PDB file of C-alpha atoms and ligand atoms in Angstrom:
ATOM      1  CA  UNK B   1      -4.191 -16.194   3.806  1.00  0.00           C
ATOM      2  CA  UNK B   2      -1.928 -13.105   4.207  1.00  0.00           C
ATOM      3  CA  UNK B   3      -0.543 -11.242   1.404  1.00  0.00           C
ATOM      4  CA  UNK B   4       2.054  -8.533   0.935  1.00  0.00           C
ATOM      5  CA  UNK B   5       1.638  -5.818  -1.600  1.00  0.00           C
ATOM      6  CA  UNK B   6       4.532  -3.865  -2.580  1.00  0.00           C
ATOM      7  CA  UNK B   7       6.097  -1.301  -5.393  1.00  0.00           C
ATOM      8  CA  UNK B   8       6.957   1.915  -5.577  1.00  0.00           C
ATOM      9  CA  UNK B   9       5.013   4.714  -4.532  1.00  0.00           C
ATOM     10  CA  UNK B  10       1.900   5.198  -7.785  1.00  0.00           C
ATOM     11  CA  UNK B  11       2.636   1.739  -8.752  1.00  0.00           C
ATOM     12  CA  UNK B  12      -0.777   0.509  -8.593  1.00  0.00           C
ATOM     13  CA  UNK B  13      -0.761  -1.164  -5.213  1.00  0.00           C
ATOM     14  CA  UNK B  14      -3.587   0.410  -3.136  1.00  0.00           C
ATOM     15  CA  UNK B  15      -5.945  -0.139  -6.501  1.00  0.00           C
ATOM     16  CA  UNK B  16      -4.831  -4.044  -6.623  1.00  0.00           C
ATOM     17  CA  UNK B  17      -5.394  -4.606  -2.851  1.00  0.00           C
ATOM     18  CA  UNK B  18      -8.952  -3.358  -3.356  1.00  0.00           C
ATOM     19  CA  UNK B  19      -9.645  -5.387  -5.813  1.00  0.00           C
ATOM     20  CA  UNK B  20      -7.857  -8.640  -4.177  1.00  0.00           C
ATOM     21  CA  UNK B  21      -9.741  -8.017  -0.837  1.00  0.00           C
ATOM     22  CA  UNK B  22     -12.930  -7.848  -2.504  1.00  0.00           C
ATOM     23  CA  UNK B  23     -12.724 -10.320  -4.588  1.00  0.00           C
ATOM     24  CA  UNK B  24     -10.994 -13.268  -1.981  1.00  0.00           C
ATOM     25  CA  UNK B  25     -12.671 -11.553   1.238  1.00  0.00           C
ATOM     26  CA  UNK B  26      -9.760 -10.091   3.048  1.00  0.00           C
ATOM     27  CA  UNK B  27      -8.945  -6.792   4.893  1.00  0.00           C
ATOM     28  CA  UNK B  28      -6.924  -4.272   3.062  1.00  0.00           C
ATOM     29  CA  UNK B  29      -4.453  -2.551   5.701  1.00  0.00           C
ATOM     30  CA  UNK B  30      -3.045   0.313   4.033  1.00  0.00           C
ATOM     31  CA  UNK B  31       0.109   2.055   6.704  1.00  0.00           C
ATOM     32  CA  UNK B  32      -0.564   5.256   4.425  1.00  0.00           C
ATOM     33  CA  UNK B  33      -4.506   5.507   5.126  1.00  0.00           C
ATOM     34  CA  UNK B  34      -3.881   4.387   8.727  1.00  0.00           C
ATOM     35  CA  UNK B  35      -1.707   7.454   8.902  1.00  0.00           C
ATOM     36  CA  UNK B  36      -3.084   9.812   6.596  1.00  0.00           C
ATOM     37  CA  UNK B  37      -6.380   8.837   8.924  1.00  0.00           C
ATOM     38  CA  UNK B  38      -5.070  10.151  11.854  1.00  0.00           C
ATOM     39  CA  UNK B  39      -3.571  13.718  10.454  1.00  0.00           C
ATOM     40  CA  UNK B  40      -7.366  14.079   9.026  1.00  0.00           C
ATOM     41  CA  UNK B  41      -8.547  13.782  12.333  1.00  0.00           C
ATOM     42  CA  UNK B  42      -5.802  15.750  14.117  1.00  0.00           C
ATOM     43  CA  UNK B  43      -4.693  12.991  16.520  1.00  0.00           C
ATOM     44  CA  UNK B  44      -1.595  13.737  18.320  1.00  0.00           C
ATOM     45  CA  UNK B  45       0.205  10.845  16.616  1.00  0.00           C
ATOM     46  CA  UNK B  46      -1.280  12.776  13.347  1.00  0.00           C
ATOM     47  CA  UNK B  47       0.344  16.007  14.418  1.00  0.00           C
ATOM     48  CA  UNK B  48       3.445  13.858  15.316  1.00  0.00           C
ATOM     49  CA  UNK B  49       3.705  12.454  11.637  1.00  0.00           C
ATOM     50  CA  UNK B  50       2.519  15.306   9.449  1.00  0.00           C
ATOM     51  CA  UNK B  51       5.735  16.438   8.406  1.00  0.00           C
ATOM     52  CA  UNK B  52       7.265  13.197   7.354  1.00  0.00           C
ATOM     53  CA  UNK B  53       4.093  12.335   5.335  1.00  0.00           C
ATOM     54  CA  UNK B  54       3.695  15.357   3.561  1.00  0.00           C
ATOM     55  CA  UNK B  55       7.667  15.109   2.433  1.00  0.00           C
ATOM     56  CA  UNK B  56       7.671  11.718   1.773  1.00  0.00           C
ATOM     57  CA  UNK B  57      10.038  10.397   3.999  1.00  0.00           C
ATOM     58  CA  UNK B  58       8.921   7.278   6.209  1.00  0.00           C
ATOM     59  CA  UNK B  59       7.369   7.302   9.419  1.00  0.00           C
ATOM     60  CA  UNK B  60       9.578   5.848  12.219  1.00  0.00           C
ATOM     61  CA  UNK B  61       9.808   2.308  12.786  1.00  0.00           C
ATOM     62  CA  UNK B  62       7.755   2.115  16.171  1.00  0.00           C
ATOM     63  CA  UNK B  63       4.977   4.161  15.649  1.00  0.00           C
ATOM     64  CA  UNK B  64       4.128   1.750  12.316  1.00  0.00           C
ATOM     65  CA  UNK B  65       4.635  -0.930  14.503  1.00  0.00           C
ATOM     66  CA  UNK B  66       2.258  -0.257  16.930  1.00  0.00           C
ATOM     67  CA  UNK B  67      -0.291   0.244  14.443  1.00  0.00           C
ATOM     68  CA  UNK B  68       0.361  -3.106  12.476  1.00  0.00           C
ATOM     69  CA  UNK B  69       0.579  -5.023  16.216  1.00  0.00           C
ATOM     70  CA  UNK B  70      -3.669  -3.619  16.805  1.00  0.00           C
ATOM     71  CA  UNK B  71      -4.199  -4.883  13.714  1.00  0.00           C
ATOM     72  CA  UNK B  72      -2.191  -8.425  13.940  1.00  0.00           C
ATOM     73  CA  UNK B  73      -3.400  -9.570  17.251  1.00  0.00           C
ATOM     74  CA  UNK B  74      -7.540  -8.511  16.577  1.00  0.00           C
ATOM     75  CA  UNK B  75      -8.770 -11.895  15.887  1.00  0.00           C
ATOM     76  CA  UNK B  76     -11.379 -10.536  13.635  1.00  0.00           C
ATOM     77  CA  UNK B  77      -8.249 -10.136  10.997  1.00  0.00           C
ATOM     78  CA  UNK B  78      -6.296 -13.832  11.247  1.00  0.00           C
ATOM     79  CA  UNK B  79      -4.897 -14.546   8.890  1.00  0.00           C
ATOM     80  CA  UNK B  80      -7.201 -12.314   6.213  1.00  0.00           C
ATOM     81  CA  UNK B  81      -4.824  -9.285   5.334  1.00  0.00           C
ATOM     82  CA  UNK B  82      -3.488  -7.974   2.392  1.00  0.00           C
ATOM     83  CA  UNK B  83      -0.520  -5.375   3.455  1.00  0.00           C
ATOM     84  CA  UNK B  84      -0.692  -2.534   1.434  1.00  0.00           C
ATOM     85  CA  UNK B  85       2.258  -0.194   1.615  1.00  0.00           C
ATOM     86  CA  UNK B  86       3.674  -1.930   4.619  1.00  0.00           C
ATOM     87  CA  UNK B  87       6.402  -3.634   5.526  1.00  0.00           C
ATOM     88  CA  UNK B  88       8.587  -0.672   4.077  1.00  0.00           C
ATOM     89  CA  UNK B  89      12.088  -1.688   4.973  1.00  0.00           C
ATOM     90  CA  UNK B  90      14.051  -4.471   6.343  1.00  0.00           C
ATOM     91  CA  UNK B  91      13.239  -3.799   9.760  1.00  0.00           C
ATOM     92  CA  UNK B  92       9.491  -3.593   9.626  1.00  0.00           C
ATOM     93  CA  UNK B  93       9.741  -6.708   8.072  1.00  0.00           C
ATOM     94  CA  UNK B  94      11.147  -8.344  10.421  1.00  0.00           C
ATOM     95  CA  UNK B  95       9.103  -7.203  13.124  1.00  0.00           C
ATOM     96  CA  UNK B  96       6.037  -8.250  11.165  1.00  0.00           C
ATOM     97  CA  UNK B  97       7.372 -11.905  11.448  1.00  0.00           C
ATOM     98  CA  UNK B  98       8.107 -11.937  14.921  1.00  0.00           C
ATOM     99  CA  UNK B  99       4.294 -10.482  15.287  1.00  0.00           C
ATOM    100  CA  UNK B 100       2.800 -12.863  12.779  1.00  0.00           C
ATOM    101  CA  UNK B 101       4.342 -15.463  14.778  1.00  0.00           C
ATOM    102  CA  UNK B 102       3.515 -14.592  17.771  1.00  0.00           C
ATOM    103  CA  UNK B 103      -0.400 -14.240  17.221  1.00  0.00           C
ATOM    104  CA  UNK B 104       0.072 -17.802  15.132  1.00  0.00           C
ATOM    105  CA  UNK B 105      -0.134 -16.455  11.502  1.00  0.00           C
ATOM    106  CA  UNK B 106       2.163 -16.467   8.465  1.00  0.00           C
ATOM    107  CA  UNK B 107       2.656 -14.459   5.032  1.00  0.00           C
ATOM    108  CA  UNK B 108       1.695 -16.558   2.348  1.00  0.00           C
ATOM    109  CA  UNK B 109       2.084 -14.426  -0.537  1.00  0.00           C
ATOM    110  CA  UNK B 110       4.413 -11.501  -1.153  1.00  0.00           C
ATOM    111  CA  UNK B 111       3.222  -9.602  -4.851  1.00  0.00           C
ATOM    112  CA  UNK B 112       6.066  -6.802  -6.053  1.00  0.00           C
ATOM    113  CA  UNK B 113       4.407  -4.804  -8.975  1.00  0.00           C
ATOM    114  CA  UNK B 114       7.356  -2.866 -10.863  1.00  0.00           C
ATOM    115  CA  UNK B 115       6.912   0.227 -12.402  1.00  0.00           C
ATOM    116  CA  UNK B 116       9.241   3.285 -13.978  1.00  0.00           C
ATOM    117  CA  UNK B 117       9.819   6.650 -12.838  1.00  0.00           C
ATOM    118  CA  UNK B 118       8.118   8.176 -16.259  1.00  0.00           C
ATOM    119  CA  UNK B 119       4.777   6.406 -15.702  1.00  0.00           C
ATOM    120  CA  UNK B 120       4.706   6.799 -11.845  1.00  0.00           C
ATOM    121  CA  UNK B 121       5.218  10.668 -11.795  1.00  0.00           C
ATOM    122  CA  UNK B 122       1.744  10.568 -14.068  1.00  0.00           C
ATOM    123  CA  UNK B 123      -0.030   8.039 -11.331  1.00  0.00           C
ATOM    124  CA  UNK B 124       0.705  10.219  -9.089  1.00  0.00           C
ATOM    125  CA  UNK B 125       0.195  13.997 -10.377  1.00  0.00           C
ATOM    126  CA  UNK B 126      -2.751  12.829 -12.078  1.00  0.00           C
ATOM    127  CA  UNK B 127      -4.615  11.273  -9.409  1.00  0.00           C
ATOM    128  CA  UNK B 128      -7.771  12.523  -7.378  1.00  0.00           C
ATOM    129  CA  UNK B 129      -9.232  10.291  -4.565  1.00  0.00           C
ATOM    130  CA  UNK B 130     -12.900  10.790  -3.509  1.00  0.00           C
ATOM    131  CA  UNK B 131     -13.161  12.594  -0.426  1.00  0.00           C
ATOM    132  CA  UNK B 132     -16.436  10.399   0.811  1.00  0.00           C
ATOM    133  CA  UNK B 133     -15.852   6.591  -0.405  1.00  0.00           C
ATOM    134  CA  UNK B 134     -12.251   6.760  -1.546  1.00  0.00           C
ATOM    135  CA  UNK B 135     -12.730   5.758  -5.448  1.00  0.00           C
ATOM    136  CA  UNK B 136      -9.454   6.534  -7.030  1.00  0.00           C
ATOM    137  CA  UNK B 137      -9.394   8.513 -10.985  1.00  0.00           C
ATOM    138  CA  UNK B 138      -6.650   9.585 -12.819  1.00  0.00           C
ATOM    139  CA  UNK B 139      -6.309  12.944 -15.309  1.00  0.00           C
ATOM    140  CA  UNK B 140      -4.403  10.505 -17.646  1.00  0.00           C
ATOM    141  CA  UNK B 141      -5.323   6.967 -17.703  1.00  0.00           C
ATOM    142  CA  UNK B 142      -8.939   7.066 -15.621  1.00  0.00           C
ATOM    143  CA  UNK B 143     -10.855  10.052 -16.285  1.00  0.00           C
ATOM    144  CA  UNK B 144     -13.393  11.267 -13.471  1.00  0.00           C
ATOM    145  CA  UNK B 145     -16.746  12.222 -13.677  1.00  0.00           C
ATOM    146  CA  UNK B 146     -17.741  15.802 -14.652  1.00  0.00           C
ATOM    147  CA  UNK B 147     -17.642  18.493 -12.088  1.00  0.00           C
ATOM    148  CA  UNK B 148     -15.220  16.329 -10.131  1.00  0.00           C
ATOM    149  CA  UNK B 149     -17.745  14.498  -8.148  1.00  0.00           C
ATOM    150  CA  UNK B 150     -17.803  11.074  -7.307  1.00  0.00           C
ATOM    151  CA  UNK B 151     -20.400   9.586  -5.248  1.00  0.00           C
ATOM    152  CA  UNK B 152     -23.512  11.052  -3.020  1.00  0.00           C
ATOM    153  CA  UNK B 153     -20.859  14.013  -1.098  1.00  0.00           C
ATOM    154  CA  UNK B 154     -18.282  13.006  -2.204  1.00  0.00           C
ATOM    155  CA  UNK B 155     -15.533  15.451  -3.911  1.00  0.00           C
ATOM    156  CA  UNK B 156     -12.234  14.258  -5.706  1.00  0.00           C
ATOM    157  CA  UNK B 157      -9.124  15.835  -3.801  1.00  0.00           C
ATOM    158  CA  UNK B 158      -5.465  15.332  -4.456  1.00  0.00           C
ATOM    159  CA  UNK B 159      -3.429  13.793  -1.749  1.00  0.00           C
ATOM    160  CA  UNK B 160      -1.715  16.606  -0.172  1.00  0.00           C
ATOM    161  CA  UNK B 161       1.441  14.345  -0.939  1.00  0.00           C
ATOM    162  CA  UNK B 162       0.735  13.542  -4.325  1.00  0.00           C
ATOM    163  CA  UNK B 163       2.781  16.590  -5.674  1.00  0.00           C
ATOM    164  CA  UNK B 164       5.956  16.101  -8.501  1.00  0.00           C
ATOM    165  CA  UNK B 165       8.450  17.044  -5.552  1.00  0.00           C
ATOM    166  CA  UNK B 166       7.218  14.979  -2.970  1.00  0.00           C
ATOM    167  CA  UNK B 167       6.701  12.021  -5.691  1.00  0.00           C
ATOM    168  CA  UNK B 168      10.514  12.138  -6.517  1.00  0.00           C
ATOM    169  CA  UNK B 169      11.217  11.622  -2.682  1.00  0.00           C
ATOM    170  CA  UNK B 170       9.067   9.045  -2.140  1.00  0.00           C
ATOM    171  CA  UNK B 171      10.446   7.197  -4.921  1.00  0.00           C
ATOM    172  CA  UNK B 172      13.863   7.629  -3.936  1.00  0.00           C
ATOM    173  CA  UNK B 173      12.803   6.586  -0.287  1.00  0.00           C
ATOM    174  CA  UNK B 174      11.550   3.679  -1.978  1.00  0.00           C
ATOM    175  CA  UNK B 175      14.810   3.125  -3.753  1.00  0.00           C
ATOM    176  CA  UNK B 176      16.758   3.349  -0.576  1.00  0.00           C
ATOM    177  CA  UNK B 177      14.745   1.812   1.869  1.00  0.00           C
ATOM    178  CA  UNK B 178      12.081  -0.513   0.705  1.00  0.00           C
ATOM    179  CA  UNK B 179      13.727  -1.943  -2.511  1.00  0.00           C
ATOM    180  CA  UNK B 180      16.027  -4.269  -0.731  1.00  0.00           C
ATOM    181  CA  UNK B 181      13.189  -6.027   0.748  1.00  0.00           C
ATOM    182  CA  UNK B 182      13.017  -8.001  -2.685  1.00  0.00           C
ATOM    183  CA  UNK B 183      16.174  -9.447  -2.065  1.00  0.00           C
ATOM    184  CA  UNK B 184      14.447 -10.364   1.678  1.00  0.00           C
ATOM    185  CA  UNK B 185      11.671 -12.292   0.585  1.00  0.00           C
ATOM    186  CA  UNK B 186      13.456 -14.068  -2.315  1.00  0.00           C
ATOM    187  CA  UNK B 187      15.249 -15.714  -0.115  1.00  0.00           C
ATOM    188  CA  UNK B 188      11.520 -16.811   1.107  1.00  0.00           C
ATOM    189  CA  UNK B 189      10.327 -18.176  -1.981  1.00  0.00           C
ATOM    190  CA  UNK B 190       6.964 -16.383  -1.634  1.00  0.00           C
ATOM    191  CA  UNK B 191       7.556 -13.152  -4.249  1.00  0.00           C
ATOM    192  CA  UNK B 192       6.127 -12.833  -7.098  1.00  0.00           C
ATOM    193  CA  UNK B 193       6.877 -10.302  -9.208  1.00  0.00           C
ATOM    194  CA  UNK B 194       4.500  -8.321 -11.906  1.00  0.00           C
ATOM    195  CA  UNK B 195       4.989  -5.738 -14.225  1.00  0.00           C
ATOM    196  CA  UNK B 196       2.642  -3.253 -12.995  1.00  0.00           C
ATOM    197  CA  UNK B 197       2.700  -1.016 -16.271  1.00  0.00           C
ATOM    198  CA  UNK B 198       0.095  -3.379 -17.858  1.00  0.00           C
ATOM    199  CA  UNK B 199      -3.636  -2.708 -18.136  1.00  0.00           C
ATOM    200  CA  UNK B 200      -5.508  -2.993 -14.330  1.00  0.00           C
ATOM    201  CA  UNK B 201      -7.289  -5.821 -15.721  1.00  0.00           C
ATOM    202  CA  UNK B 202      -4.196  -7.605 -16.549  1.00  0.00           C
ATOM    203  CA  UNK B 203      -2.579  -6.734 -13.363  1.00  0.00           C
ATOM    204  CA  UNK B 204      -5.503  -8.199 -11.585  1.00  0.00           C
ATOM    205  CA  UNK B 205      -5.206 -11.278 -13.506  1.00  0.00           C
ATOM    206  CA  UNK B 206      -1.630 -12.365 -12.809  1.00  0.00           C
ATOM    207  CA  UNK B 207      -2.265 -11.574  -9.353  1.00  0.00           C
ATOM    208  CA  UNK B 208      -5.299 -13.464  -9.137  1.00  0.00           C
ATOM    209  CA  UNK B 209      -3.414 -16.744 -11.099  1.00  0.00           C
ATOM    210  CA  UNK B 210      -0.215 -16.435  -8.048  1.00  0.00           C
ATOM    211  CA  UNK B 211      -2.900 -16.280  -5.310  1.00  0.00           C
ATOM    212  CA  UNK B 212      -5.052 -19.176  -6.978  1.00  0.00           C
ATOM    213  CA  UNK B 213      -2.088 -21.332  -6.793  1.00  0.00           C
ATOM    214  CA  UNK B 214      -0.935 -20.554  -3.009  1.00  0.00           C
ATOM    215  CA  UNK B 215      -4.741 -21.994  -2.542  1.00  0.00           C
ATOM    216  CA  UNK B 216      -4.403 -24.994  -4.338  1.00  0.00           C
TER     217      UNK B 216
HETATM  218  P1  ADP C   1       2.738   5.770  -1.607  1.00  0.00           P
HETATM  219  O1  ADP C   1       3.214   4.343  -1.534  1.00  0.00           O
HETATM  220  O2  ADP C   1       1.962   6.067  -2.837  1.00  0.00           O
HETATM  221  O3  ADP C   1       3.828   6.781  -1.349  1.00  0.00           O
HETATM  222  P2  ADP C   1       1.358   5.461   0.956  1.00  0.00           P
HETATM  223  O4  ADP C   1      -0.053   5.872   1.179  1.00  0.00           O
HETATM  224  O5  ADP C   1       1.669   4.002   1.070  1.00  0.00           O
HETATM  225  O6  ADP C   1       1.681   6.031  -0.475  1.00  0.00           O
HETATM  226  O7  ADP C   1       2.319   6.263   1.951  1.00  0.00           O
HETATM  227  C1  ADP C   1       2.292   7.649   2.096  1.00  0.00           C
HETATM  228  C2  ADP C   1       3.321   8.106   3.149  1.00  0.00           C
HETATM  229  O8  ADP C   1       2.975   7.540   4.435  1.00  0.00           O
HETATM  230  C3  ADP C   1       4.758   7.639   2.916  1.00  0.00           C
HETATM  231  O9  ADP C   1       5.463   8.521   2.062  1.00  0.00           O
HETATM  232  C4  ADP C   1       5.319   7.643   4.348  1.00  0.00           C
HETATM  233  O10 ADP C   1       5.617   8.946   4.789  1.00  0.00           O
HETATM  234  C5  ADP C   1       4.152   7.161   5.172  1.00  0.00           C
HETATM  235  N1  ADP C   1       4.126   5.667   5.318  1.00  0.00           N
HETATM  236  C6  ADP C   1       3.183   4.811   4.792  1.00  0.00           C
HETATM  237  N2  ADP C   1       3.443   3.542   5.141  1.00  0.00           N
HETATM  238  C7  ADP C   1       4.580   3.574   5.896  1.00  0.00           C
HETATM  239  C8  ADP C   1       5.362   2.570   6.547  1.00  0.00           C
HETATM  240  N3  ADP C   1       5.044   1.270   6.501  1.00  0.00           N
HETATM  241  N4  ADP C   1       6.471   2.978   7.228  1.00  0.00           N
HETATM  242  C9  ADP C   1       6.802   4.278   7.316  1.00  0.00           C
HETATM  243  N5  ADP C   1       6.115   5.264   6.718  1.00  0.00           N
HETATM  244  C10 ADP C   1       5.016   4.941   6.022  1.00  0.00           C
END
């Protein structure tokens, strides 16, 4: 099984995919963590896509795709993904078809959560990620520990993109660019769409009643 993941940036979709890949045993590919991965360790991709990260505007179409095509043809991954953040636009998604075809694997499930503006500028400015195991808190709706630690080493940061300026131009590259894939994968019958301002519980459970059904 392959699932999509998609909303707009602080919509809940990297804390979902967790939870899905734990819970139905599947690898959670996140485009953002693949790239924020490599400006932490000062690749020369990372240098390369720095600037567009930290603004909020998307990474260009190739480099992504060269990342999701390692991913796609490693056996260890067949058909066991859940696509968080990515595709992002028309185009990436219809590369990942032609890839997913190509190494003999299909999308089976494509989950939109929708969320307002108001509510995703709190997600965002709110929330500190653990710097050791990735555990995700939020000032408003998730408080973290005293001290701001986390786990053993671990110490919550905010993402250096996670800022109200940056937020407003991610959303409105989300607008622009990756909104118009719902109208794509209508057409596919596999969306499913959630309202992603509910509790996470909730959330979990609708997604976990569409997935339950692709599986018969
Ligand atoms: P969010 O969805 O909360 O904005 P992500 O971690 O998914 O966070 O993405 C952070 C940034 O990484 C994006 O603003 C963009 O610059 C880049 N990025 C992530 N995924 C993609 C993608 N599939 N295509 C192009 N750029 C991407």
């Amino acid at each position: 099984m392959n699932i999509i993941i998609f909303g707009p940036p602080g919509g809940g979709k990297g804390t979902q995919s967790d939870k899905i890949a734990s819970k139905y045993q599947l690898f959670k590919i996140s485009t953002g963590d693949l790239l924020r991965n490599e400006i932490k360790k000062e690749t020369l991709l990372g240098k390369k896509i720095e600037g567009s990260v930290n603004s909020g505007i998307l990474v260009s179409d190739n480099i992504i795709n060269d990342l999701i095509e390692k991913v796609v043809s490693d056996k260890k991954y067949k058909n066991k993904i859940i696509f968080d953040g990515y595709p992002r636009n028309v185009q990436q998604a219809k590369n990942l078809n032609s890839l997913l075809k190509k190494y003999e694997q299909k999308i089976d499930l494509v989950i939109s959560l929708k969320v307002s503006l108001d509510l995703i500028i709190k997600r965002i400015t709110g929330r500190l990620v653990c710097s050791k195991c990735g555990n995700t808190f939020n000032e408003f709706f998730n408080l973290p520990p005293p001290n701001l630690t986390c786990c053993k080493d671990g110490t919550l940061k905010r993402r250096s993109d996670d800022n109200v300026e940056t937020a407003k131009k991610r959303y409105e590259t989300y607008e622009n660019s990756t909104r118009p894939l719902l109208e794509y994968y209508s057409k596919s019958d596999l969306l499913k769409n959630i309202d992603g301002e509910n509790k996470f519980e909730e959330i979990a459970a609708k997604i976990a009643d569409s997935i339950n059904l692709i599986q018969g």
